[in-house]
XYZ file of C-alpha atoms in Angstrom:
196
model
C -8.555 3.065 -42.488
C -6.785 0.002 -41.803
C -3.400 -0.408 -41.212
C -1.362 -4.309 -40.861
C 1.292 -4.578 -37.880
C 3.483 -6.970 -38.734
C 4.514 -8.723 -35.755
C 2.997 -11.714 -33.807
C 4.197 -10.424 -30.331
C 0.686 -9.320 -28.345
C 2.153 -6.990 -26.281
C 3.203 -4.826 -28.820
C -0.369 -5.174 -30.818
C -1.437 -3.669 -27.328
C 0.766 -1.021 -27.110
C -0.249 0.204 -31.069
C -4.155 -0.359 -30.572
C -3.437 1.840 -27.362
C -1.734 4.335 -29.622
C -3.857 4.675 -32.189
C -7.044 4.469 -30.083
C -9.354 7.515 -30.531
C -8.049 7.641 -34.263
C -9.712 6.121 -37.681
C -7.496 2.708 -37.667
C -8.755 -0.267 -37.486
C -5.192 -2.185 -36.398
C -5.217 -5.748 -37.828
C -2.267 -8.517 -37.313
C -1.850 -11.926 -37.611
C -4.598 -12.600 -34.921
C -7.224 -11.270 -37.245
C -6.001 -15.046 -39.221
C -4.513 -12.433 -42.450
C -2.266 -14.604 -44.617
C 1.229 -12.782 -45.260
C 4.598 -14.278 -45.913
C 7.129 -14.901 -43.248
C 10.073 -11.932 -43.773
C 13.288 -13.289 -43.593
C 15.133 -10.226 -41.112
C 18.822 -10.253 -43.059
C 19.188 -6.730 -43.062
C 22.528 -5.907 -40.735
C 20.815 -2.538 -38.625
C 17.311 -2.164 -37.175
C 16.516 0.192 -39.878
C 17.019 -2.403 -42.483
C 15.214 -5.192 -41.155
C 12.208 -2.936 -40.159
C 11.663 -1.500 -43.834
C 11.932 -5.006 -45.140
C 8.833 -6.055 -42.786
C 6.804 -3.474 -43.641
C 7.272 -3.517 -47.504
C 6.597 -6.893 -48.323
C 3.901 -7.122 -46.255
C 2.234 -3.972 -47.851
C 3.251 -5.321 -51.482
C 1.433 -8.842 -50.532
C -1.804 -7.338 -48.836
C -2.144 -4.094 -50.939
C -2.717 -2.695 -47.120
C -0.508 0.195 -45.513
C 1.704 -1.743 -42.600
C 3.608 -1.146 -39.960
C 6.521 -3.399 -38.382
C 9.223 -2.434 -35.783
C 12.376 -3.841 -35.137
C 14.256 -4.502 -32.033
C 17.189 -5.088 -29.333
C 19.384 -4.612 -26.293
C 22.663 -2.598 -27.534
C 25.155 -3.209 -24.966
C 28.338 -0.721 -25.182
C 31.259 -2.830 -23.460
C 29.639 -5.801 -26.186
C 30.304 -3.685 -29.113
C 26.340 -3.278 -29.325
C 25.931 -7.138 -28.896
C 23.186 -8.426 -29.181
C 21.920 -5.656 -31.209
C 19.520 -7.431 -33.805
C 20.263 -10.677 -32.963
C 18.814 -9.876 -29.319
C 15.589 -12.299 -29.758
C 18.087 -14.951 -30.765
C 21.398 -13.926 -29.032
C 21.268 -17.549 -27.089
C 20.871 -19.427 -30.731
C 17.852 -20.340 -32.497
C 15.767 -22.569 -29.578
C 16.789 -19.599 -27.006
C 14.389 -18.014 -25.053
C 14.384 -14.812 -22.545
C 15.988 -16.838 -19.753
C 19.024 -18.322 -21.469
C 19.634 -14.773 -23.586
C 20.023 -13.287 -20.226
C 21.857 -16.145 -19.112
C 24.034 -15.457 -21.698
C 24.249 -11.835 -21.763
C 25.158 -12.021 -17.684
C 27.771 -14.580 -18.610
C 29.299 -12.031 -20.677
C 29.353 -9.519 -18.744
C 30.909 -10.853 -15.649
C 33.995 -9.313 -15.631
C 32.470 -5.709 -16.355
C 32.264 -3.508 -13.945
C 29.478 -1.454 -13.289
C 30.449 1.491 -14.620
C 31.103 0.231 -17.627
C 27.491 -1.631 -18.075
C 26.385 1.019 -20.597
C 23.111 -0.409 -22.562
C 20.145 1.030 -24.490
C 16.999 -0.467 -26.086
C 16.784 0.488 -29.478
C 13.261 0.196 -31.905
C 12.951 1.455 -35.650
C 8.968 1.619 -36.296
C 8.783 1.582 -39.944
C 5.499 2.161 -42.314
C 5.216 0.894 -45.577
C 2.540 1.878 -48.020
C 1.744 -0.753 -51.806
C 3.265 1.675 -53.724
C 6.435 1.168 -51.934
C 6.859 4.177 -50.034
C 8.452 3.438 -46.783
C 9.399 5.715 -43.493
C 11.256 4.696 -40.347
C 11.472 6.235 -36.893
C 14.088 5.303 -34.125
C 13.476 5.876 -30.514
C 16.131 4.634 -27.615
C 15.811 4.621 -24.199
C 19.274 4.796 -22.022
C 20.381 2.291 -19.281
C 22.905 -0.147 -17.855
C 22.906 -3.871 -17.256
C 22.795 -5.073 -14.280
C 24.068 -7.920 -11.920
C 21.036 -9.755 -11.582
C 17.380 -9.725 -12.256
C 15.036 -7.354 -10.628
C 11.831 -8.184 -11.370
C 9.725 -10.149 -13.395
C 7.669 -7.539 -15.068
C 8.046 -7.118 -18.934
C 9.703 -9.409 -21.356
C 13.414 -10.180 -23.162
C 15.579 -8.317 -20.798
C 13.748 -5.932 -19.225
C 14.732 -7.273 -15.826
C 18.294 -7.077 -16.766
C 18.121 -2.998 -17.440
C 18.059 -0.811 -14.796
C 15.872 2.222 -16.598
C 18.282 5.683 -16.147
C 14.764 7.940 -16.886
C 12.957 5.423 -14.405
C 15.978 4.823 -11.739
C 14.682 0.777 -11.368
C 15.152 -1.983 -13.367
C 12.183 -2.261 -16.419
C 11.570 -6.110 -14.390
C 10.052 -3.867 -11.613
C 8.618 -1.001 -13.305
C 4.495 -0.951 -14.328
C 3.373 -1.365 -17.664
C 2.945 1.897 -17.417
C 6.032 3.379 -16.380
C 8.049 1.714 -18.849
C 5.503 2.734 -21.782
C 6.124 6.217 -20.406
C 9.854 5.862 -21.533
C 10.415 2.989 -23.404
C 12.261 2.707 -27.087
C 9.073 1.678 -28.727
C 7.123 4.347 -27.202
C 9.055 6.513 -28.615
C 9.653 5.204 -31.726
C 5.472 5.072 -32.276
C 4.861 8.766 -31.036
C 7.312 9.847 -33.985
C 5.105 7.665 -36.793
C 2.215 8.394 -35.174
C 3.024 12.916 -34.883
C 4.810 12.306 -38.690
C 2.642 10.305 -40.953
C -0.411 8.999 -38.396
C -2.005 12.578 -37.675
C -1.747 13.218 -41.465
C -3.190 10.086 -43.115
């Protein structure tokens, strides 16, 4: 069976092939050159945006896809940047001036009050329109300075509560072991995977 993910990010086309290996999906993205339409993410939670991925991808390819979306949720922020995290420094950003930013922000918070969680909503879509989301989360807290330069985004910005050390220092691993989108993929894959 073959399934779409929707995303053009190669770590996390990793992280599914890993997930699904041992089962009967072939996992195809944009690196297998498939034509489908950029989504336009204006949904205002992760749920939202997610669904949207996945459904007008499946409508356009007639195949069964999956998409995920997600951020940093920082509590003194008011779960800033949320969904905007990719683009929390504006639209040329990148990983070092969104934690530029977020640090900026958060200078005058103490660090008891650094609060943050990783959020990602995996969501399947089928052609007929059907369409299920999971959320997984994985707790933390910002902190002063990097740690690290393992991962990607702002992983060595959070300081991993399940891990005790910052994602920037943690294996791949260690943070698969506990990370959002781990999560978030055992739940489709338990759900709706193991049944297709």
């Amino acid at each position: 069976m073959k399934i779409i993910l929707a995303t053009k990010n190669k770590g996390k086309i990793k992280d599914f092939e890993k997930l699904t290996d041992k089962m009967d999906i072939e996992v195809l993205s944009i690196l297998d050159n498939i034509d489908f339409p950029d989504v336009v993410e204006d949904g205002k939670t992760f749920e939202e945006n997610s669904a949207k991925k996945a459904l007008e991808i499946a409508k356009y390819t007639g195949i069964i896809t999956v998409s995920d979306d997600s951020g940093l949720c920082v509590d003194a922020l008011n779960g800033e940047p949320g969904i905007y995290s990719a683009r929390y420094s504006g639209e040329d950003g990148n990983d070092e001036k969104n934690i530029e930013k977020l640090l900026k922000n958060l200078s005058d918070v103490e660090k008891n009050d650094r609060k943050a969680h990783f959020v990602s909503v995996v969501s399947i879509a089928f052609p007929d329109g059907t369409v299920k989301s999971f959320r997984g989360e994985t707790q933390g807290e910002i902190l002063f300075e990097k740690e690290g330069n393992n991962g990607f985004g702002y992983d060595p910005v959070f300081y991993s509560y399940d891990l005790e050390k910052s994602f920037g220092v943690a294996t791949i691993e260690e943070k698969k072991s506990v990370s959002h989108r781990g999560r978030a993929f055992e739940k489709l894959k338990k759900e709706v995977l193991e049944k297709l």
